[in-house]
Coordinates of N, CA and C in Angstrom, one line a residue:
M191 N -7.1 -24.1 15.9 CA -7.4 -22.8 15.2 C -8.9 -22.7 15.1
A192 N -9.4 -21.6 15.5 CA -10.9 -21.3 15.4 C -11.2 -20.2 14.4
L193 N -12.2 -20.5 13.6 CA -12.6 -19.5 12.7 C -14.1 -19.1 13.0
A194 N -14.4 -17.8 13.0 CA -15.7 -17.4 13.2 C -16.1 -16.6 12.0
G195 N -17.4 -16.7 11.7 CA -17.8 -15.9 10.5 C -19.3 -15.5 10.7
C196 N -19.8 -14.9 9.6 CA -21.1 -14.3 9.6 C -22.2 -15.4 9.9
A197 N -21.9 -16.6 9.5 CA -23.0 -17.7 9.6 C -23.1 -18.2 11.0
V198 N -22.3 -17.8 12.0 CA -22.4 -18.3 13.3 C -23.3 -17.4 14.1
P199 N -24.5 -17.9 14.6 CA -25.4 -17.0 15.3 C -24.8 -16.7 16.7
P200 N -25.1 -15.5 17.2 CA -24.6 -15.1 18.5 C -24.9 -16.1 19.6
G201 N -23.8 -16.5 20.4 CA -24.0 -17.4 21.4 C -23.8 -18.8 21.0
A202 N -23.8 -19.1 19.7 CA -23.6 -20.5 19.3 C -22.1 -20.8 19.3
G203 N -21.7 -21.8 19.9 CA -20.3 -22.1 19.9 C -20.0 -23.4 19.1
T204 N -18.8 -23.5 18.7 CA -18.3 -24.7 18.0 C -17.1 -25.2 18.7
Q205 N -16.8 -26.5 18.7 CA -15.6 -27.0 19.3 C -14.6 -27.3 18.2
V206 N -13.4 -26.6 18.4 CA -12.3 -26.9 17.5 C -11.1 -27.1 18.4
S207 N -10.5 -28.3 18.4 CA -9.4 -28.6 19.3 C -9.7 -28.3 20.8
G208 N -10.9 -28.6 21.2 CA -11.3 -28.4 22.6 C -11.5 -26.9 23.0
V209 N -11.4 -26.0 22.1 CA -11.6 -24.6 22.4 C -13.0 -24.1 21.8
S210 N -13.8 -23.5 22.6 CA -15.0 -23.0 22.2 C -14.8 -21.7 21.4
A211 N -15.4 -21.6 20.2 CA -15.2 -20.4 19.3 C -16.6 -19.8 19.1
T212 N -16.8 -18.5 19.5 CA -18.0 -17.9 19.2 C -17.8 -16.6 18.5
T213 N -18.8 -15.9 18.1 CA -18.7 -14.6 17.4 C -18.1 -13.6 18.4
K214 N -18.2 -13.8 19.7 CA -17.7 -12.8 20.6 C -16.1 -12.9 20.6
D215 N -15.6 -14.0 20.2 CA -14.1 -14.2 20.1 C -13.5 -13.5 18.8
A216 N -14.4 -13.3 17.9 CA -13.9 -12.8 16.6 C -13.7 -11.3 16.7
H217 N -12.6 -10.8 16.1 CA -12.3 -9.4 16.1 C -12.9 -8.9 14.8
T218 N -13.6 -7.7 14.9 CA -14.2 -7.2 13.7 C -13.3 -6.0 13.2
A219 N -13.3 -5.9 11.9 CA -12.6 -4.8 11.3 C -13.6 -4.0 10.4
V220 N -13.6 -2.7 10.5 CA -14.4 -1.9 9.6 C -13.8 -1.6 8.3
A221 N -14.4 -2.1 7.2 CA -13.8 -1.8 5.9 C -14.3 -0.5 5.4
P222 N -13.5 0.2 4.6 CA -13.9 1.5 4.1 C -15.1 1.3 3.2
Q223 N -16.0 2.3 3.2 CA -17.2 2.3 2.4 C -16.8 2.3 0.9
S224 N -15.7 2.9 0.6 CA -15.5 3.1 -0.9 C -14.0 3.2 -1.1
Y225 N -13.6 2.8 -2.2 CA -12.2 3.0 -2.7 C -12.2 3.9 -3.9
G226 N -12.7 5.1 -3.7 CA -12.8 6.0 -4.8 C -13.8 5.7 -5.9
S227 N -14.8 4.8 -5.6 CA -15.7 4.4 -6.6 C -16.9 5.3 -6.7
G228 N -17.0 6.3 -5.9 CA -18.1 7.2 -6.0 C -19.3 6.8 -5.2
L229 N -19.2 5.8 -4.4 CA -20.4 5.3 -3.6 C -20.8 6.4 -2.5
N230 N -19.9 7.2 -2.2 CA -20.2 8.3 -1.2 C -21.2 9.3 -1.8
N231 N -21.3 9.3 -3.1 CA -22.2 10.3 -3.8 C -23.7 9.8 -3.7
L232 N -23.9 8.5 -3.4 CA -25.3 8.0 -3.3 C -26.0 8.4 -2.1
P233 N -27.3 8.6 -2.2 CA -28.0 9.1 -1.0 C -28.1 8.1 0.1
D234 N -28.0 8.5 1.4 CA -28.2 7.6 2.5 C -29.6 7.2 2.8
T235 N -30.5 8.2 2.5 CA -31.9 8.0 2.8 C -32.8 8.4 1.7
A236 N -34.1 8.1 1.7 CA -35.0 8.5 0.7 C -35.1 10.0 0.6
E237 N -35.0 10.7 1.7 CA -35.1 12.1 1.7 C -34.0 12.8 1.0
Q238 N -32.9 12.2 0.8 CA -31.7 12.7 0.1 C -31.7 12.4 -1.4
K239 N -32.8 11.7 -1.8 CA -32.8 11.3 -3.2 C -32.6 12.5 -4.2
G240 N -33.2 13.6 -3.9 CA -33.1 14.8 -4.7 C -31.7 15.3 -4.9
K241 N -30.8 15.0 -4.0 CA -29.4 15.4 -4.1 C -28.7 14.5 -5.1
L242 N -29.2 13.3 -5.5 CA -28.5 12.4 -6.4 C -28.3 13.1 -7.8
A243 N -29.2 14.0 -8.2 CA -29.0 14.7 -9.4 C -27.8 15.6 -9.4
D244 N -27.4 16.0 -8.2 CA -26.3 16.9 -8.0 C -25.0 16.2 -7.9
A245 N -25.0 14.8 -7.9 CA -23.8 14.0 -7.6 C -22.9 14.2 -8.8
E246 N -21.6 14.1 -8.5 CA -20.6 14.1 -9.6 C -20.6 12.7 -10.3
P247 N -20.4 12.8 -11.6 CA -20.4 11.5 -12.4 C -19.2 10.6 -12.0
L248 N -19.4 9.3 -12.1 CA -18.3 8.4 -11.8 C -17.2 8.5 -12.9
T249 N -16.0 8.4 -12.6 CA -14.9 8.5 -13.6 C -14.2 7.2 -13.7
D250 N -13.4 7.1 -14.7 CA -12.6 5.9 -15.0 C -11.4 5.8 -14.1
G251 N -11.0 6.9 -13.6 CA -9.8 7.0 -12.8 C -9.6 8.3 -12.0
P252 N -8.5 8.4 -11.3 CA -8.3 9.6 -10.5 C -8.0 10.8 -11.3
N253 N -8.3 12.0 -10.8 CA -8.1 13.3 -11.5 C -6.8 13.9 -10.8
I254 N -5.7 13.9 -11.6 CA -4.5 14.5 -11.1 C -4.1 15.7 -11.9
G255 N -5.0 16.4 -12.4 CA -4.8 17.6 -13.3 C -3.9 18.6 -12.8
D256 N -3.7 18.7 -11.5 CA -2.9 19.8 -10.9 C -1.5 19.3 -10.6
F257 N -1.1 18.1 -11.0 CA 0.2 17.5 -10.7 C 1.3 18.0 -11.7
H258 N 2.4 18.4 -11.2 CA 3.5 18.8 -12.1 C 4.8 18.4 -11.4
Q259 N 5.8 17.8 -12.2 CA 7.0 17.4 -11.7 C 8.1 17.4 -12.8
M260 N 9.3 17.8 -12.4 CA 10.5 17.7 -13.3 C 11.4 16.7 -12.7
G261 N 12.1 15.9 -13.5 CA 13.0 14.9 -13.0 C 13.5 14.0 -14.1
R262 N 14.3 13.0 -13.7 CA 14.9 12.1 -14.6 C 14.0 10.9 -14.8
A263 N 13.9 10.6 -16.1 CA 13.1 9.4 -16.5 C 14.0 8.3 -17.0
S264 N 13.6 7.1 -16.7 CA 14.3 5.9 -17.3 C 13.2 5.0 -17.9
W265 N 13.6 3.9 -18.5 CA 12.6 3.0 -19.1 C 12.9 1.6 -18.8
Y266 N 11.9 0.7 -18.9 CA 12.0 -0.7 -18.7 C 11.3 -1.4 -19.8
G267 N 11.8 -2.6 -20.2 CA 11.2 -3.3 -21.3 C 11.2 -4.8 -21.2
R268 N 12.1 -5.4 -22.1 CA 12.1 -6.8 -22.3 C 12.2 -7.6 -21.0
G269 N 13.0 -7.2 -20.1 CA 13.2 -8.0 -18.8 C 11.9 -8.1 -18.0
F270 N 11.0 -7.2 -18.1 CA 9.8 -7.1 -17.4 C 8.5 -7.5 -18.2
H271 N 8.7 -7.6 -19.5 CA 7.6 -7.9 -20.4 C 6.8 -9.1 -20.0
G272 N 5.5 -9.0 -19.8 CA 4.7 -10.1 -19.3 C 4.5 -10.3 -17.9
R273 N 5.3 -9.6 -17.1 CA 5.2 -9.7 -15.6 C 4.0 -8.8 -15.1
K274 N 3.5 -9.2 -14.0 CA 2.4 -8.4 -13.4 C 2.9 -7.1 -12.9
T275 N 2.1 -6.0 -13.1 CA 2.4 -4.7 -12.6 C 1.7 -4.5 -11.3
A276 N 1.9 -3.4 -10.7 CA 1.3 -3.1 -9.3 C -0.2 -3.1 -9.4
N277 N -0.8 -2.8 -10.5 CA -2.3 -2.8 -10.6 C -2.9 -4.1 -11.1
G278 N -2.0 -5.1 -11.3 CA -2.5 -6.4 -11.7 C -2.4 -6.7 -13.2
E279 N -2.2 -5.7 -14.0 CA -2.1 -5.9 -15.4 C -0.8 -6.5 -15.8
R280 N -0.7 -7.2 -16.9 CA 0.6 -7.7 -17.4 C 1.3 -6.5 -18.1
F281 N 2.6 -6.4 -17.8 CA 3.4 -5.3 -18.4 C 3.6 -5.6 -19.8
D282 N 3.3 -4.6 -20.7 CA 3.4 -4.7 -22.1 C 4.4 -3.6 -22.5
M283 N 5.6 -4.0 -22.9 CA 6.6 -3.0 -23.2 C 6.3 -2.1 -24.4
H284 N 5.2 -2.6 -25.2 CA 4.8 -1.9 -26.4 C 3.6 -1.0 -26.1
A285 N 3.1 -1.0 -24.9 CA 2.0 -0.1 -24.5 C 2.5 1.2 -23.9
L286 N 1.7 2.2 -23.9 CA 2.1 3.5 -23.4 C 1.7 3.6 -21.9
T287 N 2.6 3.0 -21.1 CA 2.4 3.0 -19.6 C 3.7 3.4 -18.9
A288 N 3.6 3.6 -17.6 CA 4.7 4.1 -16.8 C 4.5 3.6 -15.4
A289 N 5.6 3.7 -14.6 CA 5.7 3.4 -13.2 C 6.0 4.7 -12.5
H290 N 5.3 5.0 -11.4 CA 5.6 6.2 -10.6 C 5.4 5.8 -9.1
R291 N 6.2 6.4 -8.3 CA 6.2 6.0 -6.8 C 4.9 6.4 -6.1
T292 N 4.3 7.5 -6.5 CA 3.2 8.0 -5.6 C 1.9 8.3 -6.4
L293 N 1.9 8.5 -7.7 CA 0.7 8.8 -8.4 C -0.3 7.7 -8.4
P294 N -1.6 8.0 -8.3 CA -2.6 6.9 -8.2 C -2.5 6.0 -9.5
L295 N -2.6 4.7 -9.2 CA -2.7 3.7 -10.3 C -3.9 4.0 -11.2
G296 N -3.8 4.0 -12.5 CA -4.9 4.3 -13.4 C -5.0 5.7 -13.8
S297 N -4.1 6.6 -13.2 CA -4.1 8.0 -13.7 C -3.2 8.1 -14.9
Y298 N -3.4 9.3 -15.6 CA -2.7 9.5 -16.8 C -1.8 10.8 -16.7
V299 N -0.6 10.8 -17.3 CA 0.2 11.9 -17.3 C 0.8 12.2 -18.7
R300 N 1.1 13.4 -18.9 CA 1.8 13.8 -20.2 C 3.2 14.0 -19.8
V301 N 4.1 13.2 -20.5 CA 5.5 13.3 -20.2 C 6.2 14.0 -21.4
T302 N 7.0 15.0 -21.2 CA 7.6 15.8 -22.2 C 9.1 15.7 -22.0
N303 N 9.9 15.5 -23.1 CA 11.3 15.6 -23.1 C 11.7 17.0 -23.6
P304 N 12.1 17.9 -22.7 CA 12.3 19.3 -23.0 C 13.4 19.4 -24.1
A305 N 14.4 18.5 -24.1 CA 15.5 18.6 -25.1 C 15.0 18.4 -26.5
T306 N 13.9 17.7 -26.7 CA 13.4 17.4 -28.1 C 12.0 17.9 -28.3
N307 N 11.3 18.3 -27.2 CA 9.9 18.8 -27.2 C 9.0 17.6 -27.6
D308 N 9.4 16.4 -27.6 CA 8.5 15.2 -27.8 C 7.7 15.0 -26.6
T309 N 6.4 14.6 -26.8 CA 5.5 14.4 -25.7 C 4.7 13.1 -25.9
V310 N 4.4 12.4 -24.8 CA 3.6 11.2 -24.8 C 2.7 11.2 -23.6
V311 N 1.5 10.6 -23.8 CA 0.6 10.4 -22.7 C 0.7 8.9 -22.3
V312 N 0.9 8.7 -21.0 CA 1.0 7.3 -20.5 C 0.1 7.1 -19.3
K313 N -0.3 5.9 -19.1 CA -1.1 5.5 -18.0 C -0.2 4.9 -16.9
I314 N -0.4 5.4 -15.7 CA 0.4 4.9 -14.5 C -0.2 3.6 -14.1
N315 N 0.5 2.5 -14.3 CA 0.0 1.2 -13.9 C 1.0 0.4 -13.1
D316 N 2.1 1.0 -12.6 CA 3.1 0.3 -11.9 C 3.7 1.2 -10.9
R317 N 4.5 0.6 -9.9 CA 5.3 1.4 -8.9 C 6.7 1.4 -9.3
G318 N 7.4 2.5 -9.0 CA 8.8 2.6 -9.3 C 9.0 4.0 -9.7
P319 N 10.2 4.4 -10.2 CA 11.4 3.6 -10.3 C 12.1 3.5 -9.0
Y320 N 12.9 2.5 -8.9 CA 13.6 2.2 -7.6 C 15.0 2.7 -7.7
A321 N 15.5 3.2 -8.8 CA 16.8 3.7 -8.9 C 16.9 5.1 -8.4
R322 N 17.9 5.4 -7.6 CA 18.0 6.8 -7.0 C 18.1 7.9 -8.1
G323 N 17.4 9.0 -7.8 CA 17.4 10.1 -8.7 C 16.5 10.1 -9.9
R324 N 15.6 9.0 -10.0 CA 14.7 8.9 -11.1 C 13.3 9.1 -10.5
V325 N 12.4 9.7 -11.4 CA 11.0 10.0 -10.9 C 10.0 9.2 -11.6
I326 N 10.3 8.7 -12.8 CA 9.3 7.9 -13.6 C 10.1 6.9 -14.4
D327 N 9.5 5.7 -14.5 CA 10.0 4.6 -15.4 C 8.9 4.4 -16.5
L328 N 9.4 4.6 -17.7 CA 8.5 4.6 -18.9 C 8.6 3.2 -19.5
S329 N 7.5 2.8 -20.2 CA 7.6 1.6 -21.0 C 8.5 1.9 -22.2
Y330 N 9.0 0.8 -22.9 CA 9.9 1.0 -24.0 C 9.2 1.8 -25.1
A331 N 7.9 1.6 -25.3 CA 7.2 2.3 -26.4 C 7.2 3.8 -26.1
A332 N 6.9 4.2 -24.8 CA 6.9 5.6 -24.4 C 8.3 6.2 -24.5
A333 N 9.3 5.4 -24.1 CA 10.7 5.9 -24.2 C 11.1 6.2 -25.6
K334 N 10.7 5.3 -26.5 CA 11.0 5.4 -27.9 C 10.4 6.7 -28.5
I335 N 9.2 7.0 -28.1 CA 8.5 8.2 -28.6 C 9.3 9.5 -28.1
L336 N 9.8 9.4 -26.9 CA 10.5 10.6 -26.3 C 12.0 10.6 -26.7
H337 N 12.4 9.7 -27.5 CA 13.8 9.6 -28.0 C 14.8 9.4 -26.8
L338 N 14.4 8.6 -25.9 CA 15.3 8.3 -24.8 C 15.6 6.8 -24.6
A339 N 15.1 6.0 -25.6 CA 15.3 4.5 -25.5 C 16.7 4.2 -25.7
Y340 N 17.4 4.9 -26.5 CA 18.8 4.5 -26.7 C 19.8 5.2 -25.8
I341 N 19.4 6.4 -25.2 CA 20.3 7.0 -24.3 C 20.1 6.5 -22.9
G342 N 18.9 5.9 -22.6 CA 18.6 5.3 -21.3 C 17.8 6.2 -20.3
T343 N 18.3 7.4 -20.1 CA 17.6 8.3 -19.2 C 17.6 9.7 -19.8
A344 N 16.7 10.5 -19.3 CA 16.6 11.9 -19.8 C 15.8 12.7 -18.8
R345 N 16.1 14.0 -18.7 CA 15.3 14.9 -17.9 C 13.9 15.1 -18.6
V346 N 12.8 15.0 -17.8 CA 11.5 15.1 -18.4 C 10.6 16.0 -17.5
K347 N 9.6 16.5 -18.1 CA 8.5 17.2 -17.4 C 7.3 16.3 -17.4
I348 N 6.7 16.2 -16.2 CA 5.5 15.3 -16.0 C 4.3 16.2 -15.6
E349 N 3.2 16.1 -16.4 CA 2.0 16.9 -16.1 C 0.9 15.9 -15.9
G350 N 0.2 16.0 -14.8 CA -1.0 15.2 -14.5 C -2.2 15.6 -15.4
L351 N -3.0 14.7 -15.8 CA -4.1 15.0 -16.7 C -5.4 14.6 -16.0
T352 N -6.5 15.3 -16.3 CA -7.8 14.9 -15.9 C -8.2 13.7 -16.8
Q353 N -9.2 13.0 -16.4 CA -9.6 11.9 -17.3 C -10.1 12.4 -18.6
R354 N -10.8 13.5 -18.6 CA -11.3 14.1 -19.9 C -10.1 14.5 -20.8
E355 N -9.1 15.1 -20.2 CA -7.9 15.5 -21.0 C -7.2 14.3 -21.6
A356 N -7.1 13.3 -20.7 CA -6.4 12.0 -21.2 C -7.1 11.4 -22.3
K357 N -8.4 11.3 -22.2 CA -9.2 10.7 -23.3 C -9.1 11.5 -24.6
A358 N -9.2 12.8 -24.5 CA -9.1 13.7 -25.6 C -7.7 13.5 -26.3
E359 N -6.7 13.5 -25.5 CA -5.3 13.3 -26.1 C -5.1 12.0 -26.7
M360 N -5.7 10.9 -26.1 CA -5.5 9.6 -26.6 C -6.3 9.5 -28.0
K361 N -7.5 10.1 -28.1 CA -8.2 10.1 -29.3 C -7.4 10.8 -30.4
E362 N -6.8 11.9 -30.0 CA -6.0 12.7 -31.0 C -4.8 11.9 -31.5
I363 N -4.2 11.2 -30.6 CA -3.0 10.4 -31.0 C -3.5 9.3 -31.9
L364 N -4.6 8.6 -31.6 CA -5.1 7.5 -32.4 C -5.5 8.0 -33.8
A365 N -6.1 9.2 -33.8 CA -6.5 9.8 -35.1 C -5.3 10.1 -35.9
S366 N -4.3 10.6 -35.3 CA -3.0 11.0 -36.0 C -2.3 9.8 -36.5
N367 N -2.3 8.7 -35.7 CA -1.7 7.4 -36.2 C -2.4 6.8 -37.3
Q368 N -3.8 6.9 -37.3 CA -4.6 6.4 -38.4 C -4.3 7.2 -39.7
S369 N -4.2 8.5 -39.6 CA -4.0 9.3 -40.8 C -2.6 9.1 -41.3
D370 N -1.7 8.9 -40.5 CA -0.3 8.6 -40.9 C -0.2 7.2 -41.7
S371 N -1.0 6.2 -41.2 CA -1.0 4.9 -41.9 C -1.7 5.0 -43.2
N372 N -2.7 5.8 -43.3 CA -3.5 6.0 -44.6 C -2.6 6.6 -45.6
E373 N -1.7 7.5 -45.2 CA -0.9 8.2 -46.2 C 0.2 7.3 -46.8
K374 N 0.5 6.2 -46.1 CA 1.6 5.3 -46.6 C 1.2 4.4 -47.7

């Protein structure tokens, strides 16, 4: 087995199991410049520095404000509590999170149960659901807010949120929860 790396100067060979390995033997792969981190907004040259002021600010996550979907929601809880999700976080059944097949991880959506008009904002941190006919898997906490924890599934409306909208709604929910606890 031969390994070639950046530290091998061109033309310098090494012997591994009687086979000469050089950088010419190594296959190169071009990595993407950015994974949505905003690096493309940085100037390439000093002449482009003036354009940096026109760059969009970096965000915490993707903007899916134009996303809308209707479908059946289900929920998952105790059996997955503590397991790793698709984005590497540990699943917390008491957090307001959800799994979706295609939405970007780290994005936020507003999920509404039209039968009750209950609404919750959740962060997409996992992939799924894998059951046929379902469009989103909610955490137990989110399902409880939407009053579908005991019935198992329900038809829901999903609306994508911009990062600004998500932050504003989360602050509003937090303030509402704090005022509710102060009244008790």
